[in-house]
Short mmCIF file of C-alpha atoms in Angstrom, two decimals:
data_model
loop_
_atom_site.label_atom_id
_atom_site.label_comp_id
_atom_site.label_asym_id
_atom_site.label_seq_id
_atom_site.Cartn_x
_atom_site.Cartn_y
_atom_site.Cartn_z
CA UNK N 18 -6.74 37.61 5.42
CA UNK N 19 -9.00 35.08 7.31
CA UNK N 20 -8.89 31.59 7.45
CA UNK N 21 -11.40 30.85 4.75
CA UNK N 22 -9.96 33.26 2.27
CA UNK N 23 -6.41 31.70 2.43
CA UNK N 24 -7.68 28.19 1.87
CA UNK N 25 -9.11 29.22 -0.90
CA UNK N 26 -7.06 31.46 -1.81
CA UNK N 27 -5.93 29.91 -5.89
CA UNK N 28 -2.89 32.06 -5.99
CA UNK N 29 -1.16 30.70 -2.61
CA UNK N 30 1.04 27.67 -2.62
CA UNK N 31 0.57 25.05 -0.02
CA UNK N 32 3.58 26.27 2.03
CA UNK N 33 2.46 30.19 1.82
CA UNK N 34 -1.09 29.03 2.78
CA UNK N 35 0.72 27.10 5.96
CA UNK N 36 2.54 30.20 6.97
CA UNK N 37 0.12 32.56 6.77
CA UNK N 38 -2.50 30.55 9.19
CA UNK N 39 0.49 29.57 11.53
CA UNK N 40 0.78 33.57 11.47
CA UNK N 41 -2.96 33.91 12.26
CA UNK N 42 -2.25 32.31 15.73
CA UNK N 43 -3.84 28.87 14.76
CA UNK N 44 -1.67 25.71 16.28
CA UNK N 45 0.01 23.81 13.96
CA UNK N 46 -2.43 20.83 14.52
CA UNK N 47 -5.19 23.09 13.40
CA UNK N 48 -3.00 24.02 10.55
CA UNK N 49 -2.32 20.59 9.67
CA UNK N 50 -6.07 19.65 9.61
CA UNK N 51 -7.02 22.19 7.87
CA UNK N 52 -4.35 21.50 4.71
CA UNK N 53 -4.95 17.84 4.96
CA UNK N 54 -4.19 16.65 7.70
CA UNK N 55 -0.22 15.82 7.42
CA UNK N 56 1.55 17.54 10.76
CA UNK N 57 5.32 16.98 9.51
CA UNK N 58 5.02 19.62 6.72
CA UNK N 59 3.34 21.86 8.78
CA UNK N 60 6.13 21.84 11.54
CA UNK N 61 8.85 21.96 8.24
CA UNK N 62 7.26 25.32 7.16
CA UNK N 63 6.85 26.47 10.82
CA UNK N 64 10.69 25.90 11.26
CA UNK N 65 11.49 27.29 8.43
CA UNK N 66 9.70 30.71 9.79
CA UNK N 67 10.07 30.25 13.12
CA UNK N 68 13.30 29.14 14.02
CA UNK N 69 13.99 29.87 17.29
CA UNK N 70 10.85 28.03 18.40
CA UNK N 71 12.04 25.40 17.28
CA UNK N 72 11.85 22.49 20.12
CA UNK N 73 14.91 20.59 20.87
CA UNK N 74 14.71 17.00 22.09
CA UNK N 75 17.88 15.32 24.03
CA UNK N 76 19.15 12.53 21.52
CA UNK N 77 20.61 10.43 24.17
CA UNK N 78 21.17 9.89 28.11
CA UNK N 79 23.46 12.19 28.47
CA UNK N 80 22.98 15.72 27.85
CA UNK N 81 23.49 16.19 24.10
CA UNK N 82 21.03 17.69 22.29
CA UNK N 83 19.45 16.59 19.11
CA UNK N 84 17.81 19.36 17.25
CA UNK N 85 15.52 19.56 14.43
CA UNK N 86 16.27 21.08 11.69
CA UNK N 87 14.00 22.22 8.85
CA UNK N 88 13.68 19.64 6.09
CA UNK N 89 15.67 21.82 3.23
CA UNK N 90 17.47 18.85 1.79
CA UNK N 91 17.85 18.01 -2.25
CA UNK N 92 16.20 14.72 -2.45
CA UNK N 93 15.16 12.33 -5.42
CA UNK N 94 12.20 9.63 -5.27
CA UNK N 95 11.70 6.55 -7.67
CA UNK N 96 8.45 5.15 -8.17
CA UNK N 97 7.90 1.50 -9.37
CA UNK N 98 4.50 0.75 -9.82
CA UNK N 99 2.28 -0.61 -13.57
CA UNK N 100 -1.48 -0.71 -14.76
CA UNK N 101 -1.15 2.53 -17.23
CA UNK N 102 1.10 3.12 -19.94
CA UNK N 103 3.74 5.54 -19.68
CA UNK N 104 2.33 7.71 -22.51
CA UNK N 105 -1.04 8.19 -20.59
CA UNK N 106 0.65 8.89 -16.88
CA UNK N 107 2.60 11.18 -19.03
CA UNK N 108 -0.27 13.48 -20.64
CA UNK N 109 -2.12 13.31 -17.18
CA UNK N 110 1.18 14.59 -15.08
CA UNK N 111 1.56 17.11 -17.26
CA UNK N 112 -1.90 18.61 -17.11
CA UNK N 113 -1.57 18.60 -13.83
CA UNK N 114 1.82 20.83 -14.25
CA UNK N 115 4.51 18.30 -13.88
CA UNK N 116 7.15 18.55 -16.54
CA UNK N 117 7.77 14.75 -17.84
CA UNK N 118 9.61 12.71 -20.39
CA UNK N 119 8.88 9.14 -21.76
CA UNK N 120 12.37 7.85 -22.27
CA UNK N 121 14.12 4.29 -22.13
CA UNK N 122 16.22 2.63 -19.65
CA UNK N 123 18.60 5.01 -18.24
CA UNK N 124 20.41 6.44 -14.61
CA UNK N 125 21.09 9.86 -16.06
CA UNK N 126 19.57 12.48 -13.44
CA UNK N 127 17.19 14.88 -16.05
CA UNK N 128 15.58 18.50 -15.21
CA UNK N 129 12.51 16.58 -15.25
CA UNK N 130 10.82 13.75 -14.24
CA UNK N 131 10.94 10.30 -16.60
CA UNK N 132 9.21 7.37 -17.39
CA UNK N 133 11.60 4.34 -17.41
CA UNK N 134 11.18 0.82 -17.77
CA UNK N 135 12.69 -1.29 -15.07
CA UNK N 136 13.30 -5.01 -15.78
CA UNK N 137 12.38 -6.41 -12.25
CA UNK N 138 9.15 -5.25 -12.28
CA UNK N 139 5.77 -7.70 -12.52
CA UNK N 140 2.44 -6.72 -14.52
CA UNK N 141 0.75 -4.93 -17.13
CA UNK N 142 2.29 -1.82 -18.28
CA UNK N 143 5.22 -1.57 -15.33
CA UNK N 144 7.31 1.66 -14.94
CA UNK N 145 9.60 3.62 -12.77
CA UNK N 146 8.56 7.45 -12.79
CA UNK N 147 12.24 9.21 -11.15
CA UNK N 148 12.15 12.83 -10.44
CA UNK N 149 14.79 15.33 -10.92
CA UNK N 150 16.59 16.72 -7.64
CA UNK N 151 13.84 18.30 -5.92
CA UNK N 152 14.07 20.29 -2.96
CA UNK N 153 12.89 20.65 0.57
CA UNK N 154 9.15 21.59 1.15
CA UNK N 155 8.92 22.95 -2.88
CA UNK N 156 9.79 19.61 -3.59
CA UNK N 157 7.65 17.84 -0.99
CA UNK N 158 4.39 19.69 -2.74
CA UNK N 159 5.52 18.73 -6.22
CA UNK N 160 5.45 14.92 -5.14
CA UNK N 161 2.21 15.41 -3.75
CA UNK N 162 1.05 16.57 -6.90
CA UNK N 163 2.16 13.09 -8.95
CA UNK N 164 0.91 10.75 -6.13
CA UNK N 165 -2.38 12.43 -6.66
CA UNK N 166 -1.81 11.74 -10.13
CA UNK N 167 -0.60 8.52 -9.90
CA UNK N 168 -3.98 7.61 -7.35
CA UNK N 169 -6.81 9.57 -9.71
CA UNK N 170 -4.80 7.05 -13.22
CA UNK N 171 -5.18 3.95 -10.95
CA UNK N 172 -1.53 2.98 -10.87
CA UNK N 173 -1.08 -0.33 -9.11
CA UNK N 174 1.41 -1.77 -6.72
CA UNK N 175 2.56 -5.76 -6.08
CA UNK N 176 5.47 -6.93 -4.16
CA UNK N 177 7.90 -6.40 -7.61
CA UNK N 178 7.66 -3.09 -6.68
CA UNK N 179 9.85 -1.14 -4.98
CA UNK N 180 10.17 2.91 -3.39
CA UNK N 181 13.95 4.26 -3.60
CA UNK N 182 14.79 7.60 -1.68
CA UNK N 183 18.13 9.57 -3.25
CA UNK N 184 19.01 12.22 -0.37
CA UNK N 185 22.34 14.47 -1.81
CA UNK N 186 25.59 13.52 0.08
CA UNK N 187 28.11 16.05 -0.93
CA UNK N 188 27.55 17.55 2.43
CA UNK N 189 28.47 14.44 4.38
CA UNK N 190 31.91 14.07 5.64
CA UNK N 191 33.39 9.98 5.75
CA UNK N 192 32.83 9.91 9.15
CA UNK N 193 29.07 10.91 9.50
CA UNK N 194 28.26 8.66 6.18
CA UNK N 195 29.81 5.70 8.39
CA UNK N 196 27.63 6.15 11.44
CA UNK N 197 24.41 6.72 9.26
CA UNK N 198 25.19 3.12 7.95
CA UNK N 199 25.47 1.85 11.97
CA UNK N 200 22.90 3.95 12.71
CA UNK N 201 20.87 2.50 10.61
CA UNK N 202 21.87 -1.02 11.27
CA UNK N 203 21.54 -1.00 14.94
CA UNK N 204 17.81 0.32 14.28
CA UNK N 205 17.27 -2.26 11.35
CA UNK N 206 15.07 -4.46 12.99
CA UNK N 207 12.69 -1.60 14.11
CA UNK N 208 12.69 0.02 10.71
CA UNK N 209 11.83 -3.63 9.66
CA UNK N 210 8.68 -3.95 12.03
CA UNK N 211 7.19 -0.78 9.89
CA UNK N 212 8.14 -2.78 6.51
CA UNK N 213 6.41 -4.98 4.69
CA UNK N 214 7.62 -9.13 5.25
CA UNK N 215 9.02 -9.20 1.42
CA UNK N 216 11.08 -5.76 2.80
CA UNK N 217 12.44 -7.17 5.62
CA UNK N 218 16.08 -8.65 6.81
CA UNK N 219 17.56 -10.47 3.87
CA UNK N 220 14.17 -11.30 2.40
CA UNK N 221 14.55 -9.38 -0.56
CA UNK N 222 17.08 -9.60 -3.10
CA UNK N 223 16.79 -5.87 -3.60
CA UNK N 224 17.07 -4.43 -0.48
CA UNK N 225 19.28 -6.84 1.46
CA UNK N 226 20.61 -5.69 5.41
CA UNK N 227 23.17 -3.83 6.05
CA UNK N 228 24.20 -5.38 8.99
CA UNK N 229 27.62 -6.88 7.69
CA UNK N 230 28.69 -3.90 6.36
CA UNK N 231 28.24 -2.09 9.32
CA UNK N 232 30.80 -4.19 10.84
CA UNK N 233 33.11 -3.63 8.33
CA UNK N 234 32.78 0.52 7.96
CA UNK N 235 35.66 1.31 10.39
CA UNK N 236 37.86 -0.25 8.23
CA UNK N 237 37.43 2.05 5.70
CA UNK N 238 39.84 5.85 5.26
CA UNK N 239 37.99 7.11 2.70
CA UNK N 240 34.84 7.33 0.79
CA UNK N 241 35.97 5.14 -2.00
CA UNK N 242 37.14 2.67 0.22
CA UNK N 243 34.24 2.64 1.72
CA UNK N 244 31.93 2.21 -1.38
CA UNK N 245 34.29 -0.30 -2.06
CA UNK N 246 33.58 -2.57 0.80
CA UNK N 247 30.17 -3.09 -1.19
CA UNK N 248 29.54 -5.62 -2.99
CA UNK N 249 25.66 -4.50 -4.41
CA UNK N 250 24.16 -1.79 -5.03
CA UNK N 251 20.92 -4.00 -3.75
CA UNK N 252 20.98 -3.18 -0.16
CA UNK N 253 18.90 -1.12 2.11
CA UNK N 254 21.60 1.53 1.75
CA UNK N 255 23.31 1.87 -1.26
CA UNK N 256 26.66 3.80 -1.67
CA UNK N 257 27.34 2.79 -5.10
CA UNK N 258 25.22 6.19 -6.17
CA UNK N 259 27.92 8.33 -4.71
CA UNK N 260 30.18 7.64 -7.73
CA UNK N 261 27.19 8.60 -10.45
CA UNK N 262 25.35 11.16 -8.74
CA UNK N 263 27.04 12.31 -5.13
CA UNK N 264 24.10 10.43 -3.43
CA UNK N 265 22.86 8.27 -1.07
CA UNK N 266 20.15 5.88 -1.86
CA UNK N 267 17.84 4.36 0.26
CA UNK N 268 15.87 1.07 -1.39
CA UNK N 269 14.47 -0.74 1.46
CA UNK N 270 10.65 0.85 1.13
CA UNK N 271 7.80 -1.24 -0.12
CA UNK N 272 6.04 0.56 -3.62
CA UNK N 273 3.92 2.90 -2.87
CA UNK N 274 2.05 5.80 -4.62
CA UNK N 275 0.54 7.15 -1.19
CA UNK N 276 1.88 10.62 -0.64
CA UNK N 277 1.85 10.21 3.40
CA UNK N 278 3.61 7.28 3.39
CA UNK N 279 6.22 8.43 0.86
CA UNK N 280 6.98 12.09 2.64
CA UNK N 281 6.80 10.54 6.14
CA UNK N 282 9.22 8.28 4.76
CA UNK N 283 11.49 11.06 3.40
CA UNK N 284 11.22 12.76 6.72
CA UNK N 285 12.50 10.19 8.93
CA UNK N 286 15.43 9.53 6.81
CA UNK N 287 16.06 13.34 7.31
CA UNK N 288 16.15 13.45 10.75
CA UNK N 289 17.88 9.82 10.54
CA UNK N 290 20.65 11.80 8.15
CA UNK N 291 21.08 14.48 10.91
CA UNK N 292 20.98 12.25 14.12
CA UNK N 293 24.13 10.35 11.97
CA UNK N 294 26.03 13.77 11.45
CA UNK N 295 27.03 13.98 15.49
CA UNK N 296 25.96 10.63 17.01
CA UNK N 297 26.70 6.77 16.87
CA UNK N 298 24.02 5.05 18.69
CA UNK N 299 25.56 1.88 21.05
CA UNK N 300 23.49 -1.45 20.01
CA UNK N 301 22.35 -1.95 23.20
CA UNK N 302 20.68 1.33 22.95
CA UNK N 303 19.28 0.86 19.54
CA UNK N 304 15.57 1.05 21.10
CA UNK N 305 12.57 2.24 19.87
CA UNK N 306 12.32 5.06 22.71
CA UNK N 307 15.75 6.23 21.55
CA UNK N 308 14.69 6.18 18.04
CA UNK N 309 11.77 8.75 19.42
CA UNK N 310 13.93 11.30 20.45
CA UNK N 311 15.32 12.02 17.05
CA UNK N 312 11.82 11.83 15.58
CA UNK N 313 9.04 13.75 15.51
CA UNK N 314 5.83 12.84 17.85
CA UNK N 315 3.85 12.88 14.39
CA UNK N 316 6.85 10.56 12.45
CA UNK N 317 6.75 8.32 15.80
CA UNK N 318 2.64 7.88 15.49
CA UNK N 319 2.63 7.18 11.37
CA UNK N 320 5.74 4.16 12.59
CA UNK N 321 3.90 2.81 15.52
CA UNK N 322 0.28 2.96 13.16
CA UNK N 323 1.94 0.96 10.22
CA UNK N 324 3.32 -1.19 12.63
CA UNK N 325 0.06 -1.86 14.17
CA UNK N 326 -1.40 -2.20 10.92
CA UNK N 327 0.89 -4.65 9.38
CA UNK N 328 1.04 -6.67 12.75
CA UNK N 329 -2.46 -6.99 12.07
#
């Protein structure tokens, strides 16, 4: 097939259409413009074919290696936002193909997506939409899907709301759950500059740092004892989801129903996630150039733009 006839080609997913034109010979920056413009996904699916292209990047002076790995992980958003009912995002999410529920309160993971109510949230018709465990790049197009949904209903953000990021931590051994918590306290105040001012430090009652417990971690021998040495579940990073759903949550984002700013996010946790597996950056070397090398170029650009843009 040519280019034209896989773009519009109804029968092709997103991630089929990606492969296929990487297959053509196009770059991936040629792919990513063509299927909207969003690089990340395009390298995801082009590691996921192409493997042993792959680019390594060194992920510190000395001559480790930090290597990217295809974005495959089980993952779980949770969208605050208000200004439609949950009944109407309902009915429109499903015609668009998203299985959904309307239920009350609740922290029980479903097969579906829900519409919750959330207590801490400000305006007229407030909700949390929380999706079931989705997947790697199948899961990264069905959460395109609802922000579009979310955008075309006018759902609204304010500073009440709040994006939360559950990536699946059966995988992750004591040690490398300990330096993801350094990791990313060391980097706080960079992840900060990219943050809104109600998201940042100790500014928010919801997502405070996690700077003291990174000094504490060390203390801990195992993974209870280290949940333990939480107090809150409100913190950038909580542990408190390992004991209900063998996950790691991540709460310091600002709402948001923009898809780029939501899988970019998702994507530098990833790559955050691996980085943690193997390496324990020094704080003196908690820079941003040192955060590049376990990022992306494309990750890097979105974090310097916002920061440019919220500098602003």
């Amino acid at each position: 097939m040519e280019t034209q006839q896989i773009l519009s080609n109804a029968s092709l997913t997103k991630t089929e259409k990606i492969r296929q034109l990487l297959a053509l010979g196009l770059t991936r920056r040629q792919v990513a413009d063509l299927t909207g413009g969003n690089y990340g996904f395009v390298q995801n699916v082009f590691a996921r074919y192409w493997p042993e292209q792959v680019r390594s990047r060194r992920a510190d002076a000395s001559a480790d290696i930090f290597r990217f790995i295809p974005f495959n992980r089980k993952f779980g958003v949770e969208i605050e936002a208000h200004n439609i009912s949950r009944e109407a995002l309902a009915e429109a999410l499903r015609q668009a193909g998203i299985t959904v529920a309307v239920e009350g309160y609740n922290h029980t993971t479903r097969r579906h997506w829900k519409l919750v109510t959330d207590g801490s949230l400000s305006g007229n018709n407030t909700f949390e939409l929380v999706s079931p465990i989705l997947e790697g790049q199948a899961g990264i197009d069905e959460l395109q899907i609802v922000c579009r949904v979310l955008k075309q209903k006018n759902a609204y953000i304010n500073r009440t709301c709040g994006l939360h990021i559950h990536f699946d931590a059966v995988n992750l051994e004591l040690a490398q759950v300990k330096n993801l918590i350094v990791n990313y306290a060391r980097f706080e105040s960079i992840i900060d500059s990219f943050m809104p001012n109600s998201r940042r430090g100790n500014t928010n009652y919801f997502c405070k740092s996690v700077q003291g417990l990174a000094d504490q971690v060390d203390q801990a021998r195992t993974m209870n004892g280290l949940i333990s040495l939480q107090r809150t579940r409100y913190q950038k990073i909580n542990l408190q989801s390992y004991v209900r759903h063998q996950t790691i949550e991540f709460r310091q984002h600002s709402g948001t129903i923009e898809f780029e700013k939501i899988a970019n996010w998702v994507l530098f946790l990833h790559n955050l996630v691996e980085f943690s597996r193997t390496k324990r950056v020094e704080a003196s070397a908690a820079t941003m150039q040192s955060l590049r090398e376990f990022q992306q170029p494309e990750i890097v650009t979105y974090i310097n733009n916002r920061i440019s843009d919220l500098a602003a």
